[in-house]
Amino acid sequence: MSIRPDWAAIADSMPPSLSDEEQHQLWLIECKKWLGTIADEFGGSYRIAESENFLILSDESDRYVDVFSSFLERTLKRILKTLNGIAADDGFGKHVAVIFKDSDEYYRYVSLFYPEEGEFGMSAGMYINEGYGHFIFPSQDITYAEPTAVHELTHACLSHLPIPLWLDEGLAVLMEDALAGNHLYLDQEIVSRHQAFWNMQTIQEFWSGDSFSRIDEGQELSYSLAHVLVRNLVQNFEVFAQFCNLANYSDAGEQAAQEVLGCSLAHLVGGFLGEGDFKPRDKVGFRKGLVDED
């Protein structure tokens, strides 16, 4: 098996008459084969640890893996409860986390999912939203690994929704805030940086998701702006949940905003940035994003 399998072909090979439990077990077998292939490819002492809802591939100590897997189990329950009606834990098999032993191996794996040419922003972790979705990050102290896991596991619990990347990332950083204590920090300097950076051109990158991969301050400001917007919207959770379930990456969520929130996305952004031409434009290549970064 390849370290980047043809998951569509694997799905097509599954007998159609299987029960849900039988499908779950078959996907679990395929997943373990795949993780074994990754372990063989990268060598060293990588091994698979399993808990009720997770498979973890790493070369971390048994103590580290025990603490981390317990944290993941608790966090999954908390995300589903906090984002009730938005997040979901559907699908067969278990959630997968891969902890690479260093940044070199992490980026070697990440490179499989990026074009050969181009410049892309750095990341502390990533949810690979392709085939069998999984989240990855390089080895780090558990105190840093836990917030990263909250962020990426939130992406996993949102992967059933065709939401735009700004909303996906906004929810992920909101959960970091709520569950890991990574609070949103805003002062006049940061607000001024936002106001100086975002304009008619750069805001289109935000709506399409491209700005989250910038190599300059635009990446940081993208996560910050997404956090601000989602934190404001979530104050009325029932309405916000309706918006999340209707929002589509094809128009950055504009139609859903008008139908559910009664205003445009430009109005939402303008409430923070001030006056400007912030409306999502047609045909700017909207996408949900193959890879979500932290």
JSON list of C-alpha atoms in Angstrom, two decimals, residues 81-203:
[
{"chain": "A", "resi": 81, "resn": "LYS", "atom": "CA", "xyz": [-20.93, 19.01, 22.83]},
{"chain": "A", "resi": 82, "resn": "THR", "atom": "CA", "xyz": [-19.74, 22.59, 22.35]},
{"chain": "A", "resi": 83, "resn": "LEU", "atom": "CA", "xyz": [-20.54, 22.61, 18.63]},
{"chain": "A", "resi": 84, "resn": "ASN", "atom": "CA", "xyz": [-23.71, 20.54, 18.93]},
{"chain": "A", "resi": 85, "resn": "GLY", "atom": "CA", "xyz": [-25.58, 20.68, 15.64]},
{"chain": "A", "resi": 86, "resn": "ILE", "atom": "CA", "xyz": [-22.46, 21.72, 13.72]},
{"chain": "A", "resi": 87, "resn": "ALA", "atom": "CA", "xyz": [-19.70, 19.20, 14.46]},
{"chain": "A", "resi": 88, "resn": "ALA", "atom": "CA", "xyz": [-20.17, 15.49, 13.77]},
{"chain": "A", "resi": 89, "resn": "ASP", "atom": "CA", "xyz": [-18.34, 12.22, 14.26]},
{"chain": "A", "resi": 90, "resn": "ASP", "atom": "CA", "xyz": [-19.72, 10.31, 11.29]},
{"chain": "A", "resi": 91, "resn": "GLY", "atom": "CA", "xyz": [-17.95, 7.83, 9.06]},
{"chain": "A", "resi": 92, "resn": "PHE", "atom": "CA", "xyz": [-16.24, 4.49, 9.46]},
{"chain": "A", "resi": 93, "resn": "GLY", "atom": "CA", "xyz": [-12.93, 3.67, 11.09]},
{"chain": "A", "resi": 94, "resn": "LYS", "atom": "CA", "xyz": [-11.23, 5.75, 13.77]},
{"chain": "A", "resi": 95, "resn": "HIS", "atom": "CA", "xyz": [-9.73, 9.23, 13.84]},
{"chain": "A", "resi": 96, "resn": "VAL", "atom": "CA", "xyz": [-6.04, 9.22, 12.94]},
{"chain": "A", "resi": 97, "resn": "ALA", "atom": "CA", "xyz": [-3.24, 11.35, 14.38]},
{"chain": "A", "resi": 98, "resn": "VAL", "atom": "CA", "xyz": [0.32, 11.09, 13.07]},
{"chain": "A", "resi": 99, "resn": "ILE", "atom": "CA", "xyz": [3.12, 12.64, 15.13]},
{"chain": "A", "resi": 100, "resn": "PHE", "atom": "CA", "xyz": [6.33, 12.87, 13.11]},
{"chain": "A", "resi": 101, "resn": "LYS", "atom": "CA", "xyz": [9.59, 12.78, 15.03]},
{"chain": "A", "resi": 102, "resn": "ASP", "atom": "CA", "xyz": [10.81, 16.13, 13.65]},
{"chain": "A", "resi": 103, "resn": "SER", "atom": "CA", "xyz": [9.90, 18.98, 11.30]},
{"chain": "A", "resi": 104, "resn": "ASP", "atom": "CA", "xyz": [11.89, 17.51, 8.41]},
{"chain": "A", "resi": 105, "resn": "GLU", "atom": "CA", "xyz": [9.80, 14.34, 8.36]},
{"chain": "A", "resi": 106, "resn": "TYR", "atom": "CA", "xyz": [6.61, 16.35, 8.91]},
{"chain": "A", "resi": 107, "resn": "TYR", "atom": "CA", "xyz": [7.25, 18.58, 5.88]},
{"chain": "A", "resi": 108, "resn": "ARG", "atom": "CA", "xyz": [8.43, 15.62, 3.83]},
{"chain": "A", "resi": 109, "resn": "TYR", "atom": "CA", "xyz": [5.00, 14.08, 4.32]},
{"chain": "A", "resi": 110, "resn": "VAL", "atom": "CA", "xyz": [3.17, 17.40, 3.86]},
{"chain": "A", "resi": 111, "resn": "SER", "atom": "CA", "xyz": [4.89, 17.89, 0.50]},
{"chain": "A", "resi": 112, "resn": "LEU", "atom": "CA", "xyz": [2.85, 14.98, -0.89]},
{"chain": "A", "resi": 113, "resn": "PHE", "atom": "CA", "xyz": [-0.24, 17.17, -0.73]},
{"chain": "A", "resi": 114, "resn": "TYR", "atom": "CA", "xyz": [1.15, 20.41, -2.15]},
{"chain": "A", "resi": 115, "resn": "PRO", "atom": "CA", "xyz": [2.10, 21.39, -5.70]},
{"chain": "A", "resi": 116, "resn": "GLU", "atom": "CA", "xyz": [5.78, 20.97, -6.53]},
{"chain": "A", "resi": 117, "resn": "GLU", "atom": "CA", "xyz": [6.17, 24.70, -7.15]},
{"chain": "A", "resi": 118, "resn": "GLY", "atom": "CA", "xyz": [5.10, 27.67, -5.06]},
{"chain": "A", "resi": 119, "resn": "GLU", "atom": "CA", "xyz": [5.66, 29.17, -1.62]},
{"chain": "A", "resi": 120, "resn": "PHE", "atom": "CA", "xyz": [3.49, 28.19, 1.31]},
{"chain": "A", "resi": 121, "resn": "GLY", "atom": "CA", "xyz": [3.23, 29.35, 4.91]},
{"chain": "A", "resi": 122, "resn": "MET", "atom": "CA", "xyz": [4.66, 27.37, 7.81]},
{"chain": "A", "resi": 123, "resn": "SER", "atom": "CA", "xyz": [2.35, 25.37, 10.05]},
{"chain": "A", "resi": 124, "resn": "ALA", "atom": "CA", "xyz": [2.38, 23.79, 13.51]},
{"chain": "A", "resi": 125, "resn": "GLY", "atom": "CA", "xyz": [-0.06, 21.10, 12.47]},
{"chain": "A", "resi": 126, "resn": "MET", "atom": "CA", "xyz": [-2.39, 20.16, 9.66]},
{"chain": "A", "resi": 127, "resn": "TYR", "atom": "CA", "xyz": [-5.61, 18.33, 8.94]},
{"chain": "A", "resi": 128, "resn": "ILE", "atom": "CA", "xyz": [-5.34, 16.48, 5.63]},
{"chain": "A", "resi": 129, "resn": "ASN", "atom": "CA", "xyz": [-8.85, 16.62, 4.23]},
{"chain": "A", "resi": 130, "resn": "GLU", "atom": "CA", "xyz": [-8.32, 14.04, 1.52]},
{"chain": "A", "resi": 131, "resn": "GLY", "atom": "CA", "xyz": [-9.34, 10.40, 1.35]},
{"chain": "A", "resi": 132, "resn": "TYR", "atom": "CA", "xyz": [-9.09, 9.09, 4.89]},
{"chain": "A", "resi": 133, "resn": "GLY", "atom": "CA", "xyz": [-8.89, 12.41, 6.74]},
{"chain": "A", "resi": 134, "resn": "HIS", "atom": "CA", "xyz": [-6.13, 12.62, 9.34]},
{"chain": "A", "resi": 135, "resn": "PHE", "atom": "CA", "xyz": [-4.24, 15.23, 11.29]},
{"chain": "A", "resi": 136, "resn": "ILE", "atom": "CA", "xyz": [-0.49, 15.51, 11.60]},
{"chain": "A", "resi": 137, "resn": "PHE", "atom": "CA", "xyz": [2.14, 17.54, 13.42]},
{"chain": "A", "resi": 138, "resn": "PRO", "atom": "CA", "xyz": [5.83, 17.27, 14.33]},
{"chain": "A", "resi": 139, "resn": "SER", "atom": "CA", "xyz": [6.88, 16.06, 17.78]},
{"chain": "A", "resi": 140, "resn": "GLN", "atom": "CA", "xyz": [6.49, 18.73, 20.44]},
{"chain": "A", "resi": 141, "resn": "ASP", "atom": "CA", "xyz": [5.95, 19.08, 24.15]},
{"chain": "A", "resi": 142, "resn": "ILE", "atom": "CA", "xyz": [2.54, 17.85, 25.22]},
{"chain": "A", "resi": 143, "resn": "THR", "atom": "CA", "xyz": [1.56, 21.37, 26.33]},
{"chain": "A", "resi": 144, "resn": "TYR", "atom": "CA", "xyz": [1.93, 22.51, 22.70]},
{"chain": "A", "resi": 145, "resn": "ALA", "atom": "CA", "xyz": [0.58, 19.31, 21.17]},
{"chain": "A", "resi": 146, "resn": "GLU", "atom": "CA", "xyz": [-2.75, 19.61, 22.96]},
{"chain": "A", "resi": 147, "resn": "PRO", "atom": "CA", "xyz": [-3.85, 22.99, 21.50]},
{"chain": "A", "resi": 148, "resn": "THR", "atom": "CA", "xyz": [-2.73, 21.80, 18.07]},
{"chain": "A", "resi": 149, "resn": "ALA", "atom": "CA", "xyz": [-4.82, 18.67, 18.51]},
{"chain": "A", "resi": 150, "resn": "VAL", "atom": "CA", "xyz": [-7.89, 20.71, 19.49]},
{"chain": "A", "resi": 151, "resn": "HIS", "atom": "CA", "xyz": [-7.50, 22.76, 16.31]},
{"chain": "A", "resi": 152, "resn": "GLU", "atom": "CA", "xyz": [-7.00, 19.83, 13.95]},
{"chain": "A", "resi": 153, "resn": "LEU", "atom": "CA", "xyz": [-9.61, 17.59, 15.57]},
{"chain": "A", "resi": 154, "resn": "THR", "atom": "CA", "xyz": [-12.13, 20.40, 15.15]},
{"chain": "A", "resi": 155, "resn": "HIS", "atom": "CA", "xyz": [-11.36, 20.33, 11.42]},
{"chain": "A", "resi": 156, "resn": "ALA", "atom": "CA", "xyz": [-11.99, 16.58, 11.43]},
{"chain": "A", "resi": 157, "resn": "CYS", "atom": "CA", "xyz": [-15.38, 17.09, 13.09]},
{"chain": "A", "resi": 158, "resn": "LEU", "atom": "CA", "xyz": [-16.32, 19.69, 10.46]},
{"chain": "A", "resi": 159, "resn": "SER", "atom": "CA", "xyz": [-15.14, 17.78, 7.40]},
{"chain": "A", "resi": 160, "resn": "HIS", "atom": "CA", "xyz": [-18.70, 16.70, 6.50]},
{"chain": "A", "resi": 161, "resn": "LEU", "atom": "CA", "xyz": [-19.68, 20.33, 5.88]},
{"chain": "A", "resi": 162, "resn": "PRO", "atom": "CA", "xyz": [-18.89, 22.19, 2.61]},
{"chain": "A", "resi": 163, "resn": "ILE", "atom": "CA", "xyz": [-18.04, 25.34, 4.55]},
{"chain": "A", "resi": 164, "resn": "PRO", "atom": "CA", "xyz": [-15.54, 27.98, 3.36]},
{"chain": "A", "resi": 165, "resn": "LEU", "atom": "CA", "xyz": [-12.06, 27.84, 4.82]},
{"chain": "A", "resi": 166, "resn": "TRP", "atom": "CA", "xyz": [-12.43, 31.07, 6.81]},
{"chain": "A", "resi": 167, "resn": "LEU", "atom": "CA", "xyz": [-15.36, 29.57, 8.71]},
{"chain": "A", "resi": 168, "resn": "ASP", "atom": "CA", "xyz": [-13.59, 26.22, 9.14]},
{"chain": "A", "resi": 169, "resn": "GLU", "atom": "CA", "xyz": [-10.49, 27.93, 10.55]},
{"chain": "A", "resi": 170, "resn": "GLY", "atom": "CA", "xyz": [-12.56, 30.34, 12.63]},
{"chain": "A", "resi": 171, "resn": "LEU", "atom": "CA", "xyz": [-14.29, 27.44, 14.35]},
{"chain": "A", "resi": 172, "resn": "ALA", "atom": "CA", "xyz": [-10.97, 25.67, 14.90]},
{"chain": "A", "resi": 173, "resn": "VAL", "atom": "CA", "xyz": [-9.36, 28.68, 16.60]},
{"chain": "A", "resi": 174, "resn": "LEU", "atom": "CA", "xyz": [-12.56, 29.27, 18.57]},
{"chain": "A", "resi": 175, "resn": "MET", "atom": "CA", "xyz": [-12.24, 25.74, 19.98]},
{"chain": "A", "resi": 176, "resn": "GLU", "atom": "CA", "xyz": [-8.58, 26.40, 20.80]},
{"chain": "A", "resi": 177, "resn": "ASP", "atom": "CA", "xyz": [-9.82, 29.42, 22.73]},
{"chain": "A", "resi": 178, "resn": "ALA", "atom": "CA", "xyz": [-12.60, 27.55, 24.54]},
{"chain": "A", "resi": 179, "resn": "LEU", "atom": "CA", "xyz": [-10.88, 24.21, 25.20]},
{"chain": "A", "resi": 180, "resn": "ALA", "atom": "CA", "xyz": [-7.15, 24.96, 25.30]},
{"chain": "A", "resi": 181, "resn": "GLY", "atom": "CA", "xyz": [-6.94, 28.51, 26.61]},
{"chain": "A", "resi": 182, "resn": "ASN", "atom": "CA", "xyz": [-5.45, 30.01, 23.43]},
{"chain": "A", "resi": 183, "resn": "HIS", "atom": "CA", "xyz": [-7.45, 33.21, 23.77]},
{"chain": "A", "resi": 184, "resn": "LEU", "atom": "CA", "xyz": [-7.95, 35.82, 21.09]},
{"chain": "A", "resi": 185, "resn": "TYR", "atom": "CA", "xyz": [-5.73, 38.81, 21.76]},
{"chain": "A", "resi": 186, "resn": "LEU", "atom": "CA", "xyz": [-6.64, 42.15, 20.26]},
{"chain": "A", "resi": 187, "resn": "ASP", "atom": "CA", "xyz": [-5.17, 45.55, 21.00]},
{"chain": "A", "resi": 188, "resn": "GLN", "atom": "CA", "xyz": [-5.09, 48.75, 18.99]},
{"chain": "A", "resi": 189, "resn": "GLU", "atom": "CA", "xyz": [-1.85, 47.75, 17.27]},
{"chain": "A", "resi": 190, "resn": "ILE", "atom": "CA", "xyz": [-3.34, 44.48, 16.00]},
{"chain": "A", "resi": 191, "resn": "VAL", "atom": "CA", "xyz": [-6.55, 46.19, 14.91]},
{"chain": "A", "resi": 192, "resn": "SER", "atom": "CA", "xyz": [-4.47, 48.77, 13.03]},
{"chain": "A", "resi": 193, "resn": "ARG", "atom": "CA", "xyz": [-2.51, 45.99, 11.31]},
{"chain": "A", "resi": 194, "resn": "HIS", "atom": "CA", "xyz": [-5.78, 44.44, 10.19]},
{"chain": "A", "resi": 195, "resn": "GLN", "atom": "CA", "xyz": [-7.07, 47.73, 8.85]},
{"chain": "A", "resi": 196, "resn": "ALA", "atom": "CA", "xyz": [-3.83, 48.37, 6.97]},
{"chain": "A", "resi": 197, "resn": "PHE", "atom": "CA", "xyz": [-3.64, 44.88, 5.45]},
{"chain": "A", "resi": 198, "resn": "TRP", "atom": "CA", "xyz": [-7.17, 44.11, 4.33]},
{"chain": "A", "resi": 199, "resn": "ASN", "atom": "CA", "xyz": [-8.40, 45.82, 1.18]},
{"chain": "A", "resi": 200, "resn": "MET", "atom": "CA", "xyz": [-10.47, 45.01, -1.90]},
{"chain": "A", "resi": 201, "resn": "GLN", "atom": "CA", "xyz": [-7.78, 42.63, -3.22]},
{"chain": "A", "resi": 202, "resn": "THR", "atom": "CA", "xyz": [-6.51, 40.91, -0.07]},
{"chain": "A", "resi": 203, "resn": "ILE", "atom": "CA", "xyz": [-10.00, 40.25, 1.29]}
]
